[in-house]
XYZ file of C-alpha atoms in Angstrom:
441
model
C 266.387 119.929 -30.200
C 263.195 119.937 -27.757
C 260.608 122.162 -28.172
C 259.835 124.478 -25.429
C 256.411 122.569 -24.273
C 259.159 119.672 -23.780
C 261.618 122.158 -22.261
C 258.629 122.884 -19.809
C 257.776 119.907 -18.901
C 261.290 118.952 -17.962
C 261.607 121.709 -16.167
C 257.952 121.024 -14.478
C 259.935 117.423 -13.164
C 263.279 118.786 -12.401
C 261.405 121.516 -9.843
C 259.825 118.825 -8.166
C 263.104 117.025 -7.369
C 264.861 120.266 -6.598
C 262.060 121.098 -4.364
C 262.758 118.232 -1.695
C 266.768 118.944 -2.633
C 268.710 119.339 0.960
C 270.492 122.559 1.352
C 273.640 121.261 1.262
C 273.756 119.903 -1.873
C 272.158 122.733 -3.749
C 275.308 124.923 -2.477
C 277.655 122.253 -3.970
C 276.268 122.804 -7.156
C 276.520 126.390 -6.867
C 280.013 125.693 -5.696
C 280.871 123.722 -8.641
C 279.661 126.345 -11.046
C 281.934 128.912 -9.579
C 284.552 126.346 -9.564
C 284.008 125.346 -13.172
C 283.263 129.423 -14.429
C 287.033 129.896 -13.443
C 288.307 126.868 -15.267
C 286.906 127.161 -18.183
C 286.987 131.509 -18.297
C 288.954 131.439 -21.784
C 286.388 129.174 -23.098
C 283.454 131.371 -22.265
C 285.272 134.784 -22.986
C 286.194 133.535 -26.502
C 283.185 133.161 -26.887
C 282.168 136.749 -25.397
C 284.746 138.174 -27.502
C 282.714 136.812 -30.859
C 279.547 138.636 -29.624
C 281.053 141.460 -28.340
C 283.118 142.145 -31.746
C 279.933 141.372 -33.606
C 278.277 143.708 -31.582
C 280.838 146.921 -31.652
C 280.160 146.407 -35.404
C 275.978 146.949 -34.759
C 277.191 150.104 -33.088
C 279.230 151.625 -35.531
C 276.172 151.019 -37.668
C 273.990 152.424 -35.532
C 271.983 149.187 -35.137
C 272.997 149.237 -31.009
C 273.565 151.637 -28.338
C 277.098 151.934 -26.793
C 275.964 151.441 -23.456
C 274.765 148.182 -24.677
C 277.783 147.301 -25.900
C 279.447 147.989 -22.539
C 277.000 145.650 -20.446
C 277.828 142.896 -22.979
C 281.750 142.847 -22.455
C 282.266 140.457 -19.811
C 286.575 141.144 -19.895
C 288.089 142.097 -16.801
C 287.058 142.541 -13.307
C 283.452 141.784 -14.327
C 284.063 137.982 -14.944
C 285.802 137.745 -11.688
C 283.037 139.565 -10.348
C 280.558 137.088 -11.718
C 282.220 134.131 -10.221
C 281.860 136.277 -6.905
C 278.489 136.641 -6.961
C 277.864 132.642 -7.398
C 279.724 132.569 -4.157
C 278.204 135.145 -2.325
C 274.829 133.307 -2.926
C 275.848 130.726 -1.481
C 276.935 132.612 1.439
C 272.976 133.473 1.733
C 270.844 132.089 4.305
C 268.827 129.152 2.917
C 265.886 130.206 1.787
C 263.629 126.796 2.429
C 261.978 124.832 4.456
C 261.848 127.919 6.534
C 259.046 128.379 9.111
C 257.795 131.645 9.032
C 254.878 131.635 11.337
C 253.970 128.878 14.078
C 250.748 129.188 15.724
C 248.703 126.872 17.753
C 244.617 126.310 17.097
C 244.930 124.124 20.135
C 246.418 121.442 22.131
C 248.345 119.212 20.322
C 246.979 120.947 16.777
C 249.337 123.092 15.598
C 250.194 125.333 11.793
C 252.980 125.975 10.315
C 253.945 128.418 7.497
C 256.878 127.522 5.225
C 258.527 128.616 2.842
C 258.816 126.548 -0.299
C 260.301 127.631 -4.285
C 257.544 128.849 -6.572
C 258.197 125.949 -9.511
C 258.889 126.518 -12.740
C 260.544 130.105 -13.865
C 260.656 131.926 -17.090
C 262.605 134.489 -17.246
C 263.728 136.577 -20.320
C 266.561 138.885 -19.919
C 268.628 142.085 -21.379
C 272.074 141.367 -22.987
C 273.995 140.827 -19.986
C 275.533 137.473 -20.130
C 276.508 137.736 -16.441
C 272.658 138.146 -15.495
C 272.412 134.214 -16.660
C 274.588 133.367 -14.296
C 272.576 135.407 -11.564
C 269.402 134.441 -12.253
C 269.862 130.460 -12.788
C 271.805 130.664 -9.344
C 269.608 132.285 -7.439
C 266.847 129.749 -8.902
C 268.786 126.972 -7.903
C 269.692 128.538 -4.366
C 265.879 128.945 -4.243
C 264.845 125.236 -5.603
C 263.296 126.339 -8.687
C 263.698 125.148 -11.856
C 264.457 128.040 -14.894
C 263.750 128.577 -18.342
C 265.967 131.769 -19.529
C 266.118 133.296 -22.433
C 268.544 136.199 -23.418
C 269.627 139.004 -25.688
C 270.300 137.492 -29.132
C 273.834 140.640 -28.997
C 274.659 137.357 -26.316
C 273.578 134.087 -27.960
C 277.450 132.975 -27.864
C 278.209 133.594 -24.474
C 275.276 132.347 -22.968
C 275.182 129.278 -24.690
C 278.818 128.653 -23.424
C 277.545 129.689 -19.689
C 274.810 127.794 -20.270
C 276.607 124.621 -20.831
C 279.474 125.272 -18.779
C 276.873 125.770 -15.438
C 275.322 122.435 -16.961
C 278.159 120.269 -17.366
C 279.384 121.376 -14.121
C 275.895 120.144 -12.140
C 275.750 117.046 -14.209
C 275.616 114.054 -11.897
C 275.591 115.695 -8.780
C 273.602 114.701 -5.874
C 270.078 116.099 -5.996
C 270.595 117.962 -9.311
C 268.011 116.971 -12.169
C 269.326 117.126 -15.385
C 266.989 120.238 -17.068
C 267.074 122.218 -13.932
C 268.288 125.184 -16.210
C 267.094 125.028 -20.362
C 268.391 127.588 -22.603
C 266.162 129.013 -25.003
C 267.367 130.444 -28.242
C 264.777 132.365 -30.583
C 262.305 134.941 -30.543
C 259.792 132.424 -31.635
C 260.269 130.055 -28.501
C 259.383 133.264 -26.202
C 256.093 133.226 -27.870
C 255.437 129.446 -26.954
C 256.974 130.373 -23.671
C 253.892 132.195 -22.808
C 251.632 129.964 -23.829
C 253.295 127.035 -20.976
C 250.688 128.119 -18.274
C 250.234 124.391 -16.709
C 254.231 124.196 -16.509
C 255.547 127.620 -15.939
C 254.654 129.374 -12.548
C 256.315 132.585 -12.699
C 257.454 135.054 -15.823
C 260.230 137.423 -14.906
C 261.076 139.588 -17.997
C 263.754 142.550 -18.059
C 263.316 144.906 -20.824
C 262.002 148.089 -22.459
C 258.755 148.910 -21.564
C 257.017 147.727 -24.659
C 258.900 144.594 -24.783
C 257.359 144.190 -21.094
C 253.833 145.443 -22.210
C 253.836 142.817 -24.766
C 254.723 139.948 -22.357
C 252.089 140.672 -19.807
C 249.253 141.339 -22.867
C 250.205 137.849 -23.961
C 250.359 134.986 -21.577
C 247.800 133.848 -18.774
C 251.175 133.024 -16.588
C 251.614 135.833 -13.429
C 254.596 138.181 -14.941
C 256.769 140.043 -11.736
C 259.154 142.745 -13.043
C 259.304 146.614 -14.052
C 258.602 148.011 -17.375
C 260.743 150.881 -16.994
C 263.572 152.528 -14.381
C 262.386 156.072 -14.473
C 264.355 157.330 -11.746
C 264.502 160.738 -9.714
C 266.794 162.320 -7.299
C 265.450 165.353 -5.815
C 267.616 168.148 -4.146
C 265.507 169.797 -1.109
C 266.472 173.208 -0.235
C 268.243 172.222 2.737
C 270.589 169.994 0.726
C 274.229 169.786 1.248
C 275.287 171.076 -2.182
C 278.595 168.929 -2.331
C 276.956 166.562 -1.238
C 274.146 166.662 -3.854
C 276.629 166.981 -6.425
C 278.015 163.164 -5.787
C 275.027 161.821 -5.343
C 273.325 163.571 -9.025
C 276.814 161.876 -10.617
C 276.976 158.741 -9.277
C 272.776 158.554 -9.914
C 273.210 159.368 -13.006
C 276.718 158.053 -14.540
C 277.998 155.062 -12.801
C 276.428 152.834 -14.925
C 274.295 154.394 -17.071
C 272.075 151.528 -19.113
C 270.396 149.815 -16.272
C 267.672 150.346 -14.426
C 268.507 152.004 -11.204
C 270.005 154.832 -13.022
C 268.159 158.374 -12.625
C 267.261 159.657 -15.781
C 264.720 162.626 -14.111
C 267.016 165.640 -11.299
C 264.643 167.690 -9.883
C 265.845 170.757 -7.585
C 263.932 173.218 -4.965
C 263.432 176.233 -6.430
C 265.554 178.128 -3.335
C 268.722 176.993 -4.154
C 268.303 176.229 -7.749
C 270.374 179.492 -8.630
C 272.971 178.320 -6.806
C 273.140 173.746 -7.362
C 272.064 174.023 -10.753
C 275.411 175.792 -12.022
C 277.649 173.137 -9.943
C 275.596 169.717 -10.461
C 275.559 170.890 -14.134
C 279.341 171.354 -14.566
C 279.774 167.933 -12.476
C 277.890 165.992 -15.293
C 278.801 167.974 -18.221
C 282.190 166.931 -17.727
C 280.873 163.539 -17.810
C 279.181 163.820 -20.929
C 275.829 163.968 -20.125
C 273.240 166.063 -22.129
C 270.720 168.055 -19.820
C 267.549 168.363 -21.028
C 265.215 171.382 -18.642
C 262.571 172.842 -18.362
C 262.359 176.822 -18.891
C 263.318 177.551 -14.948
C 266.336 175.495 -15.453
C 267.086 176.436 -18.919
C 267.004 180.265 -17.867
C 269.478 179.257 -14.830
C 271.536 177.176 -17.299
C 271.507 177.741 -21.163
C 273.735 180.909 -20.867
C 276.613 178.495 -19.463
C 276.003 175.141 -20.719
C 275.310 173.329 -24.024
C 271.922 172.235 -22.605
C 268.372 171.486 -24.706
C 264.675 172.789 -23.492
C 262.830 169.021 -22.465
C 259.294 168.375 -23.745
C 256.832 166.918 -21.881
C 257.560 163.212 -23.057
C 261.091 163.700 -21.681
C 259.544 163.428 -17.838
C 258.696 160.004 -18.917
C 261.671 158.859 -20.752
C 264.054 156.225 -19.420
C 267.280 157.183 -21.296
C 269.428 154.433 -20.481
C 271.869 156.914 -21.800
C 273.831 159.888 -21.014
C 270.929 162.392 -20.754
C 269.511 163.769 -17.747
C 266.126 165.522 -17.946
C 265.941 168.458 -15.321
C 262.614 170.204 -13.550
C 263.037 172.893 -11.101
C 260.116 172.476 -8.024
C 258.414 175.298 -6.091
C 258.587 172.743 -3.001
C 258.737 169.378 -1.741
C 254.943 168.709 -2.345
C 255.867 169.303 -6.203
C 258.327 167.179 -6.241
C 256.265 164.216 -5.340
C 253.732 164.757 -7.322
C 255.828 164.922 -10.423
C 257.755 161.798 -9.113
C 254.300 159.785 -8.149
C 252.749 161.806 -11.777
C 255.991 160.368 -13.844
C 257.977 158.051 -12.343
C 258.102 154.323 -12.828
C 257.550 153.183 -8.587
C 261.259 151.697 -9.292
C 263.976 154.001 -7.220
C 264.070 157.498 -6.085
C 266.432 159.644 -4.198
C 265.936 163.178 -2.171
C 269.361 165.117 -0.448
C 268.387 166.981 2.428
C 270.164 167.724 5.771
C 266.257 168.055 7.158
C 265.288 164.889 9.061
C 261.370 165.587 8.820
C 261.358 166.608 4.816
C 263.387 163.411 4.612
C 260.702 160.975 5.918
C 257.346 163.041 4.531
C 259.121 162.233 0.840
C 260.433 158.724 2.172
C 256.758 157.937 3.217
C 255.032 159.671 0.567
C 257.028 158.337 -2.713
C 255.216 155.253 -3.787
C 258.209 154.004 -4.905
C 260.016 149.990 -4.513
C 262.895 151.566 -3.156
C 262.731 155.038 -1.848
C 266.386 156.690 -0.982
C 267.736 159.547 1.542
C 271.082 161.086 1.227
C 272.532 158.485 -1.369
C 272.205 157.076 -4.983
C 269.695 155.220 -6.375
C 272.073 152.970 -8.155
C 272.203 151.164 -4.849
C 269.021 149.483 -5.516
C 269.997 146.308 -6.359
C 270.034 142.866 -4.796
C 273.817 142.840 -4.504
C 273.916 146.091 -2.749
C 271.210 145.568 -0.323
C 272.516 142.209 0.803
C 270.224 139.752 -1.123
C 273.296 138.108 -2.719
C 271.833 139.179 -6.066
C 269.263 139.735 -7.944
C 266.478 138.449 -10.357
C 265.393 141.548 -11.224
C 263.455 144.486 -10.079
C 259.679 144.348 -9.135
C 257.494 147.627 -8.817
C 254.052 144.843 -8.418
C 252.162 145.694 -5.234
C 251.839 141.778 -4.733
C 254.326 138.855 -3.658
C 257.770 141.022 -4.107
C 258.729 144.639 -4.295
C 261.940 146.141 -5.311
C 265.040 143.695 -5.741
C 264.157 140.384 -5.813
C 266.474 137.984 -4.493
C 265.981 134.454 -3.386
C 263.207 135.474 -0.546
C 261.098 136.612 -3.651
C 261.574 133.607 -5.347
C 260.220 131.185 -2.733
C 256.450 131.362 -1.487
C 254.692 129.394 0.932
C 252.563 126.315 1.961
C 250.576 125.831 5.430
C 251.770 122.490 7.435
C 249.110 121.405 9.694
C 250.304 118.775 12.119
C 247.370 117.037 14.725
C 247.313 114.472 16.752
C 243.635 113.162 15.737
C 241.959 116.321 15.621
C 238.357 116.970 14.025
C 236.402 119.509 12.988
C 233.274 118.071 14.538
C 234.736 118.525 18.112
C 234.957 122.258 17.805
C 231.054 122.393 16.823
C 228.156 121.410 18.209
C 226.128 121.782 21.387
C 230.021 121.321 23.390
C 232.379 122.541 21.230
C 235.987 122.612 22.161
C 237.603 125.711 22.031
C 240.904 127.660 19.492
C 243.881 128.556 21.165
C 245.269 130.560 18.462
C 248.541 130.861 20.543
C 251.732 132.170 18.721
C 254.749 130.101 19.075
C 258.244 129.970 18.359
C 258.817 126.764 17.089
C 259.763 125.223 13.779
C 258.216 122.859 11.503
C 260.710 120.034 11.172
């Protein structure tokens, strides 16, 4: 088997083949993963069946959540689902070769901006078998090559994904043999970090201090979220049925990823009166609520419900427990969100337009949400075709990052004979700097 500074270097080659790759071709290899995922589905849920078996056995154990048993089965409606998602990036505008900005320094001189794929991507993932097939896709889509490394609860299915997205790209025009590697241990993430002259890019997903550790540890530029400390927060001029949905579907939809809201915070004017209903609404989904003393007075003499501690505002749960603050005012509330949060998603329900856009502006958030759940952040959802992950960085991308965050860009400058020397001097010539439409071809 290679080792992973020969896995990089592979993938250093293949990126510079799939770089100058035409469009066309990269979408039939997309095409003929999807094609080959649906032949060869028994293979790769036999396979899923081993770990997810294995896995209900951690739980009873109590070696593994149960929501992390649930994002491991891949039985059903989410397999077909997978396959759909290959498809609908492909349906996705290409993201290459794309000329962002044309501007003219001057007659017959003119730059071009880009876009081009960043190189080489490592990116170590959650036990979600179908995330392999979404991130090596949208790599490919994007021209870049992809190391990936995944939950161990998932070694079996992703090394049957693995080699069932390889087999099915083998030969094809334009595709490099190692344009996807599969890594397998805990000790090849360590040498992972260490590839800074072959790997551009380190996307991990993960607990906080699993993220901690990867940026403390590698020289390469890491893009991603530590946690998905999420908040909806319901304004006194809330629709209260309204706010009810929204709390639910925040909070219970899907409760182990990201996007989930593990923090409800409510406006102390109508708290007597949404508390009671939003708390009925998730008790009957099983969720524990966890408040502070102006929601445990409202609460505790109806509810099974537990008095939070301070760490609880910066918990991510990934579970079925809701922590729960009631807020003098909308002020408050951002400042506990800004004060706590993780920047990822968050969520106010109000019926007033201008407290609406004061938290929309004021939430330094990725994704920042009015009237509707925050488990529609997500690549998918927002139209990106899918996702790599999440980013909360301030640099490059910022929320879900689909296959526009995974390209950058280079300037083209195209004379005609053109020197600097002419533009100084006693008679220097003189910049247009005229904006144009026009493409770099």
């Amino acid at each position: 088997m290679a080792s992973v500074a020969e896995m990089a270097q592979a993938a250093r080659t293949a990126s510079q083949q799939l770089a100058v790759a035409s469009g066309l071709n990269r979408n039939a290899a997309l095409e003929a993963i999807a094609s080959a995922l649906e032949t060869q589905r028994t293979r790769v849920l036999e396979a899923n069946g081993l770990d997810v078996e294995e896995a209900r056995q951690m739980v009873e154990r109590g070696e593994l959540d149960q929501p992390l048993l649930k994002r491991l089965d891949l039985s059903g409606s989410k397999y077909d689902a997978t396959v759909a998602m290959v498809r609908s990036i492909i349906a996705q505008p290409e993201p290459l070769g794309q000329t962002q900005v044309a501007t003219e320094l001057d007659e017959g001189l003119v730059l071009y901006r880009v876009s081009v794929p960043i190189g080489v991507l490592g990116v170590i993932f959650e036990s979600r078998p179908d995330a392999l097939v979404q991130i090596a896709c949208l790599c490919l889509k994007s021209g870049n090559a992809a190391l990936l490394k995944g939950g161990r609860e998932a070694a079996r299915t992703n090394a049957a994904i693995a080699e069932v997205m390889t087999e099915a790209t083998r030969g094809l025009v334009d595709m490099p043999e190692h344009w996807m590697s599969l890594l397998e241990g805990r000790e090849e993430v360590r040498a992972l970090l260490d590839e800074h002259d072959h790997i551009d890019l380190i996307i991990p997903r993960g607990g906080n201090e699993f993220v901690q550790y990867i940026m403390s540890n590698t020289n390469i530029p890491v893009m991603g979220h530590a946690d998905g400390i999420c908040h909806v927060y319901v304004d006194s001029a809330a629709d209260l049925d309204r706010a009810v949905d929204i709390v639910v579907d925040s909070k219970t939809q899907y409760v182990s990823v990201c996007n989930a809201t593990e923090t409800l915070l409510v406006h102390a004017e109508v708290a007597d009166r949404a508390l009671p209903r939003i708390a009925q609404a998730l008790q009957d989904k099983g969720v524990e609520m966890r408040l502070d003393e102006r929601a445990y007075a409202i609460l505790s003499s109806a509810f099974l419900v537990k008095r939070a501690s301070e760490e609880d505002w910066k918990t991510e749960y990934l579970d079925y427990v809701l922590s729960v603050r009631v807020v003098d005012d909308l002020a408050a509330a951002v400042a506990h969100i800004n004060r706590f949060g993780s920047h990822h998603t968050d969520s106010i329900v109000t019926e007033d337009c201008d407290t609406a856009k004061t938290f929309l502006s004021q939430v330094d958030s990725a994704s920042v949400v009015h009237n509707a759940s925050t488990r529609f952040a997500d690549g998918f959802r927002y139209g990106l075709g899918a996702e790599v992950g999440i980013s909360t960085n301030r640099l490059h991308s910022r929320g879900p990052v689909g296959l526009e965050g995974l390209t950058i860009y280079k300037y083209v400058l195209q004379g005609n004979g053109h020197t600097v020397a002419s533009y100084e001097g006693d008679a220097p010539r003189s910049f247009t700097h005229k904006k144009l439409d026009a493409h770099w071809k």
